[in-house]
JSON list of C-alpha atoms in Angstrom, two decimals:
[
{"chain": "I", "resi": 1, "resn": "UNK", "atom": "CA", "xyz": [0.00, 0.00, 0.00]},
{"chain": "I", "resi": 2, "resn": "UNK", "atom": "CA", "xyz": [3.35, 2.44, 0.69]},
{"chain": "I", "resi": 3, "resn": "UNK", "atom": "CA", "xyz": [4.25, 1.95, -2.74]},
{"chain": "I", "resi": 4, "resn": "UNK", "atom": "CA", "xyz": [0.83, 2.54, -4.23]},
{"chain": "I", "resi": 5, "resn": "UNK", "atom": "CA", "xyz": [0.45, 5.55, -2.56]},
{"chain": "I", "resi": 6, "resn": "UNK", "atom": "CA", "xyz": [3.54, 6.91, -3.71]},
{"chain": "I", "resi": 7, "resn": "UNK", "atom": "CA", "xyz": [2.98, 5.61, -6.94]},
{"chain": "I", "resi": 8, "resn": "UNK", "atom": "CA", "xyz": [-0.06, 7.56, -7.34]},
{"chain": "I", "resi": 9, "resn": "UNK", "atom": "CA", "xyz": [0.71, 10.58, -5.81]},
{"chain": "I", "resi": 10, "resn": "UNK", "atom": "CA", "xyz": [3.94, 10.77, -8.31]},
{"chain": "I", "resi": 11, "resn": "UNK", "atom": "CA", "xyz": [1.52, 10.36, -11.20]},
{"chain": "I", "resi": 12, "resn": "UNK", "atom": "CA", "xyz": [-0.64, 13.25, -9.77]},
{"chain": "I", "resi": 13, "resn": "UNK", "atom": "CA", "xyz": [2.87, 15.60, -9.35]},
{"chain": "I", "resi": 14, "resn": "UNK", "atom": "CA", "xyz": [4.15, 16.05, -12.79]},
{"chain": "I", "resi": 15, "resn": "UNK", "atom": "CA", "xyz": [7.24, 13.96, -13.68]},
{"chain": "I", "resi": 16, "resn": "UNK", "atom": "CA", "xyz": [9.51, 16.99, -12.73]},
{"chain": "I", "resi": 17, "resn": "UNK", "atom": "CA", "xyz": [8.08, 18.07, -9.05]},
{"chain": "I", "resi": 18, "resn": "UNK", "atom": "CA", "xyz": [10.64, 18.97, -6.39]},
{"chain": "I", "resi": 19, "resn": "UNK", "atom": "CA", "xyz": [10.37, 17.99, -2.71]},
{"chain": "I", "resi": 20, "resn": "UNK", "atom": "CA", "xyz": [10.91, 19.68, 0.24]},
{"chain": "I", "resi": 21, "resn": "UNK", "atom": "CA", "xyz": [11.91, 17.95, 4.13]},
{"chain": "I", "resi": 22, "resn": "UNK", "atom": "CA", "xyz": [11.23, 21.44, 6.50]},
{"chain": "I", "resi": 23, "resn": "UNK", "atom": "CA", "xyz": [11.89, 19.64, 9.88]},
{"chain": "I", "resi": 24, "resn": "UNK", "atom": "CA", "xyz": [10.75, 22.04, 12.64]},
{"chain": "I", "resi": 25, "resn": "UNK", "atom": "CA", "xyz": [10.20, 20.77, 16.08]},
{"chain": "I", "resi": 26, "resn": "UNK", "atom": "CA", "xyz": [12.90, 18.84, 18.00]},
{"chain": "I", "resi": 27, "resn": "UNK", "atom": "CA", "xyz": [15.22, 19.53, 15.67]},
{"chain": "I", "resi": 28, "resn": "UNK", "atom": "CA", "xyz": [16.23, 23.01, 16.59]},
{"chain": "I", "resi": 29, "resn": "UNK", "atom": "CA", "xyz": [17.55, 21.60, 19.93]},
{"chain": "I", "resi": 30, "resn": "UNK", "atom": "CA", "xyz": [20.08, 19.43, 17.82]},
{"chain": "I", "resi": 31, "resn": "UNK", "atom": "CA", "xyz": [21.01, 21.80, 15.19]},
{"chain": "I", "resi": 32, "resn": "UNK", "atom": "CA", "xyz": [21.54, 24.16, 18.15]},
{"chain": "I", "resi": 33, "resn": "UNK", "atom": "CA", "xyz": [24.06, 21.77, 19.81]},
{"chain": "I", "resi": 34, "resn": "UNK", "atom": "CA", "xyz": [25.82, 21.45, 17.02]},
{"chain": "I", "resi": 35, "resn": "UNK", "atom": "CA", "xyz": [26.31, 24.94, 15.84]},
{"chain": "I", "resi": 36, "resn": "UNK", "atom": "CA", "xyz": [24.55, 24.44, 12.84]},
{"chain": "I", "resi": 37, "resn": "UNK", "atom": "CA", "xyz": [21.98, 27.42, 11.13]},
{"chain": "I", "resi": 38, "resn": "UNK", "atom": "CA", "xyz": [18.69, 25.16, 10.05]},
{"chain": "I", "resi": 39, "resn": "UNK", "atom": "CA", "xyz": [17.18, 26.66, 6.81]},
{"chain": "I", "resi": 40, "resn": "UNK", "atom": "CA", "xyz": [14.19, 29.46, 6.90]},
{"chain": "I", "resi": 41, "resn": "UNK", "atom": "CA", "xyz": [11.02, 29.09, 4.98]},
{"chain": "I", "resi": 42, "resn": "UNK", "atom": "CA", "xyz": [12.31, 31.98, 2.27]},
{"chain": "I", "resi": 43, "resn": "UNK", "atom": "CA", "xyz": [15.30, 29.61, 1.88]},
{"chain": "I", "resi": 44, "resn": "UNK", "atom": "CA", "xyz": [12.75, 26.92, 0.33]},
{"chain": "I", "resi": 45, "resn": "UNK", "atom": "CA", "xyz": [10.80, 29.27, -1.38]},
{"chain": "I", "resi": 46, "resn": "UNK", "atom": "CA", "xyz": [13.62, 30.43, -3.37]},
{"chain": "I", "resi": 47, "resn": "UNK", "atom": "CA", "xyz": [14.51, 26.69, -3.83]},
{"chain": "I", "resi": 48, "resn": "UNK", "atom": "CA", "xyz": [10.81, 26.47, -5.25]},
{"chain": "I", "resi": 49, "resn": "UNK", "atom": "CA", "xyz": [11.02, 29.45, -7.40]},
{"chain": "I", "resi": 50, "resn": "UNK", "atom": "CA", "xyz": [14.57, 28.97, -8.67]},
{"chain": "I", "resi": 51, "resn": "UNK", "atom": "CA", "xyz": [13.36, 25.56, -10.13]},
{"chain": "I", "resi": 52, "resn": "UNK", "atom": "CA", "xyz": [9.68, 26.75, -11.36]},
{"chain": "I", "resi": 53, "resn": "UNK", "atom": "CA", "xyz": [8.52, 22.96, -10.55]},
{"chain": "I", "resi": 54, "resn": "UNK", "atom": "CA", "xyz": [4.78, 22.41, -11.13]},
{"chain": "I", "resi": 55, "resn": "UNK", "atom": "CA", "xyz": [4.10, 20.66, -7.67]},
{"chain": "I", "resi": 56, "resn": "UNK", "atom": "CA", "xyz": [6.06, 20.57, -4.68]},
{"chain": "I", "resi": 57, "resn": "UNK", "atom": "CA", "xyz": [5.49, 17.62, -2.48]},
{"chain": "I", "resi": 58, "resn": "UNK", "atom": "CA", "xyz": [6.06, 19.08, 1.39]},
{"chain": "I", "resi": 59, "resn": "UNK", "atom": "CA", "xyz": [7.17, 16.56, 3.82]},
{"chain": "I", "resi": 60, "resn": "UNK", "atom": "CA", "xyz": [7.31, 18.24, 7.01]},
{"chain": "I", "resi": 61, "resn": "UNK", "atom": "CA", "xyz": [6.45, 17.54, 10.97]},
{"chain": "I", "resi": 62, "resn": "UNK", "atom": "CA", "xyz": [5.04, 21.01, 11.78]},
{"chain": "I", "resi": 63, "resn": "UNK", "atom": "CA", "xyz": [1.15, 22.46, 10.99]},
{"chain": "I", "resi": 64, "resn": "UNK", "atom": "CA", "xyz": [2.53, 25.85, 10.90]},
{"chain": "I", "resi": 65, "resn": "UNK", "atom": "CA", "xyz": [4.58, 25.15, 8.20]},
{"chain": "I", "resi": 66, "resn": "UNK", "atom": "CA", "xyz": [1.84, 23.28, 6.33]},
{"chain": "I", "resi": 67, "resn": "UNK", "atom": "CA", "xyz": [-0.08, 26.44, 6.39]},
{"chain": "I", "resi": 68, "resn": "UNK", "atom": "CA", "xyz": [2.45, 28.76, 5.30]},
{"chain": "I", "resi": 69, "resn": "UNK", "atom": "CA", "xyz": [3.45, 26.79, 2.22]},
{"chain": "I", "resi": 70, "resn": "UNK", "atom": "CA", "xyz": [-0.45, 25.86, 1.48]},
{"chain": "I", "resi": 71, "resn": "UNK", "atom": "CA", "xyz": [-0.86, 29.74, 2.16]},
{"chain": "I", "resi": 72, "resn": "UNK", "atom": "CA", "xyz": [1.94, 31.09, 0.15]},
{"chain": "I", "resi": 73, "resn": "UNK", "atom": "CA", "xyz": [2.10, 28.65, -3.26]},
{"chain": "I", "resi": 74, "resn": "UNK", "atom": "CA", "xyz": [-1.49, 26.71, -2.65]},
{"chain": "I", "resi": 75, "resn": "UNK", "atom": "CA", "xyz": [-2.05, 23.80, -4.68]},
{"chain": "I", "resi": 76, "resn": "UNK", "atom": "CA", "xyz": [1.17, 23.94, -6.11]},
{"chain": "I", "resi": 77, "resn": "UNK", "atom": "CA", "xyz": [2.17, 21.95, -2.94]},
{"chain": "I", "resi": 78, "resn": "UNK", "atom": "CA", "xyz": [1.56, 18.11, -2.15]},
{"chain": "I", "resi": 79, "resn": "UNK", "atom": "CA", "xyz": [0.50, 16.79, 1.18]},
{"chain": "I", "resi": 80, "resn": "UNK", "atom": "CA", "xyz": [0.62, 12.80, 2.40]},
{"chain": "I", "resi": 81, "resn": "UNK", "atom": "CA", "xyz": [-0.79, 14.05, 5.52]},
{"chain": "I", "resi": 82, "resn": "UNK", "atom": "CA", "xyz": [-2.98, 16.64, 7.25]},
{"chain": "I", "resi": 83, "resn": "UNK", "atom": "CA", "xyz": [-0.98, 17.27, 10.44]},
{"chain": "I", "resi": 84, "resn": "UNK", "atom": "CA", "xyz": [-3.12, 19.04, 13.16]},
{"chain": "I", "resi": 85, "resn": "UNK", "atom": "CA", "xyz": [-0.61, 19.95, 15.68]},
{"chain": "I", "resi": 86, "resn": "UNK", "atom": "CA", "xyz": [3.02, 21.63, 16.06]},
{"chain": "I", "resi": 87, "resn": "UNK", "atom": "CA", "xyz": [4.58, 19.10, 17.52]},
{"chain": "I", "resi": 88, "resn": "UNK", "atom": "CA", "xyz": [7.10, 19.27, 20.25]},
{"chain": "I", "resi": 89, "resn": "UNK", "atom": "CA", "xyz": [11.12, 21.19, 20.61]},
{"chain": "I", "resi": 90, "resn": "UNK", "atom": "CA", "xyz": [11.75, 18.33, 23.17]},
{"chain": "I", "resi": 91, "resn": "UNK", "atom": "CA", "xyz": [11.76, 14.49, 21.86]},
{"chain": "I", "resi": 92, "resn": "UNK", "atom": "CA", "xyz": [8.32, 15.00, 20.17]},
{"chain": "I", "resi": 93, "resn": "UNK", "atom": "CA", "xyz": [5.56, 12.21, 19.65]},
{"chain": "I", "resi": 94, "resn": "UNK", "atom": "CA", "xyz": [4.96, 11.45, 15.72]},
{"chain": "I", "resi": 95, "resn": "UNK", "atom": "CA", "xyz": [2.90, 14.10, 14.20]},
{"chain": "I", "resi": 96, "resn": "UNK", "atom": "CA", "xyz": [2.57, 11.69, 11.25]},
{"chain": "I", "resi": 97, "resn": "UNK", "atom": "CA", "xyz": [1.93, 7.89, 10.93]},
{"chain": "I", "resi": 98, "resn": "UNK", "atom": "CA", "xyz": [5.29, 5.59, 9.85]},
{"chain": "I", "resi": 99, "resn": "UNK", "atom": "CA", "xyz": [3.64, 4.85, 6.90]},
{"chain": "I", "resi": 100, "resn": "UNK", "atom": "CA", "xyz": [3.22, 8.02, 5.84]},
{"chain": "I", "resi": 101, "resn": "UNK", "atom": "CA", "xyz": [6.69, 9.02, 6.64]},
{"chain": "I", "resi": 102, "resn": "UNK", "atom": "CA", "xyz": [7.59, 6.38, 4.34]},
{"chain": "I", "resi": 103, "resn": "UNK", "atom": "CA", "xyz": [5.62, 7.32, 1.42]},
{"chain": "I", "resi": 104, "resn": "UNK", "atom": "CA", "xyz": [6.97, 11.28, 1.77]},
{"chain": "I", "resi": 105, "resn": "UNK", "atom": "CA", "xyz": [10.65, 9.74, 2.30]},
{"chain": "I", "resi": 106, "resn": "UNK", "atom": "CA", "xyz": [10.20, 7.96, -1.14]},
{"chain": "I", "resi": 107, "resn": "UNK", "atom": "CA", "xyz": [8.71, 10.94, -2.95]},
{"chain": "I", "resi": 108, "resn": "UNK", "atom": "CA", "xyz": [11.20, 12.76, -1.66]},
{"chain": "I", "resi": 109, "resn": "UNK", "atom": "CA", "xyz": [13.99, 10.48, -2.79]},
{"chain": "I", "resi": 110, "resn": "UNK", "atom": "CA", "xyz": [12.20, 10.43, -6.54]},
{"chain": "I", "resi": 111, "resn": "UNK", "atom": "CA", "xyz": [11.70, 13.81, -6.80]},
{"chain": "I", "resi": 112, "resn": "UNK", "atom": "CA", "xyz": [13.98, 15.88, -9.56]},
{"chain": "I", "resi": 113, "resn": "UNK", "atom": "CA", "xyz": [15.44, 18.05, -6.67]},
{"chain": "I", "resi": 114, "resn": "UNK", "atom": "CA", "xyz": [14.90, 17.75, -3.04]},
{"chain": "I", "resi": 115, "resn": "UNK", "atom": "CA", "xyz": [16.01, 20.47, -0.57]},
{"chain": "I", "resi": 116, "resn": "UNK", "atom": "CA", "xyz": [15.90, 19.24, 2.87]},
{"chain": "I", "resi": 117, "resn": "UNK", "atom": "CA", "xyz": [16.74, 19.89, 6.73]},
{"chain": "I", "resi": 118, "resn": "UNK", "atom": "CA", "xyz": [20.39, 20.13, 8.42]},
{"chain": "I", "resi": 119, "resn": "UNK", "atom": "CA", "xyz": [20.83, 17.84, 11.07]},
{"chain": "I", "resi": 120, "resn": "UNK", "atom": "CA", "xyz": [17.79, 15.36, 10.57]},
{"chain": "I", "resi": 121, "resn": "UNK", "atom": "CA", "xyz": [18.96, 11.96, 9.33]},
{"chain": "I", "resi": 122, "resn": "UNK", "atom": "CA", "xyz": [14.96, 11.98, 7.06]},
{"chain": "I", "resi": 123, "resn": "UNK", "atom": "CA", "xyz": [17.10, 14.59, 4.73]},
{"chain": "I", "resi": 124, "resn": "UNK", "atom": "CA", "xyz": [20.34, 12.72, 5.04]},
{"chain": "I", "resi": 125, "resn": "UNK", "atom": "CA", "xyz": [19.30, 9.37, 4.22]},
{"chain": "I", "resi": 126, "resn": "UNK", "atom": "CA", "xyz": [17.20, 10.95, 1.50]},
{"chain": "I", "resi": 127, "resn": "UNK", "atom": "CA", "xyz": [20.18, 12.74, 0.19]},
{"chain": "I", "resi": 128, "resn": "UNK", "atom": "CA", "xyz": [22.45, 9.63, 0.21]},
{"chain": "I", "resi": 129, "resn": "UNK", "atom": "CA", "xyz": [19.60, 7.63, -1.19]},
{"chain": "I", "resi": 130, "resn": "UNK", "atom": "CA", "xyz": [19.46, 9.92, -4.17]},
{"chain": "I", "resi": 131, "resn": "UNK", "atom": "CA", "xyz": [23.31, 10.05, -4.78]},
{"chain": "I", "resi": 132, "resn": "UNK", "atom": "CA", "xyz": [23.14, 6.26, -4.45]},
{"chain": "I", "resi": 133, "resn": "UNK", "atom": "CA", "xyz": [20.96, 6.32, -8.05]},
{"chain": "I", "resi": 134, "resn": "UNK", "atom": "CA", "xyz": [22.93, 9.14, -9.24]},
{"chain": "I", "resi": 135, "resn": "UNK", "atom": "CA", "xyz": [19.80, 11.49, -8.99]},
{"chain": "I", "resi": 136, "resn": "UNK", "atom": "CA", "xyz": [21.52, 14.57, -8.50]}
]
């Protein structure tokens, strides 16, 4: 059923969508500990521009940022999931199922460009997953 969904939802993107990972909620603690600056939302909306994809599948943990996009480029973005909370900065419970962490992981990874998240190993193994099939 993973693969189905992200089978259809590809179909429904446009062969050339990008793919965003905006991790927001425990995150910060880590990328704080580590010196590291996470990205802002203007950072992926000039990823989004820059590469005038068609649809932009969002895989993110955080309802504010669901909003923002949704507000800012509408339908142009792709949701697997509603989420209807913010999450947690400390060691947060899921704000989205396994399964459909999965199916944005694997959209992300066939996407034609994906722009994630310092410090969260989603974007990392996504990232080495993509230069694994010599994606980008």
């Amino acid at each position: 059923h993973i693969q189905a969904e992200v089978d259809r939802v590809s179909r429904n993107a446009d062969h050339n969508f990008g793919a965003c990972h905006v991790r927001r909620t425990d995150i910060i603690t880590i990328q704080k500990k580590y010196g590291k600056t996470p990205p802002t939302d203007q950072d992926f909306f000039n990823f989004i521009e820059e590469n005038k994809f068609a649809k932009v599948v969002l895989a993110t943990d955080n309802k504010e940022t669901q909003d923002t996009f949704k507000k800012k480029w509408g339908d142009k973005i792709i949701l697997t999931t509603n989420i209807t909370w913010n999450g947690s900065t400390r060691w947060p419970r899921r704000t989205t199922s396994i399964p459909k962490a999965v199916v944005d992981l694997f959209l992300c990874i066939n996407s034609s460009k994906f722009m994630g998240t310092v410090c969260s190993s989603f974007s990392d193994f996504v990232e080495g997953y993509r230069k694994g099939l010599n994606v980008e």
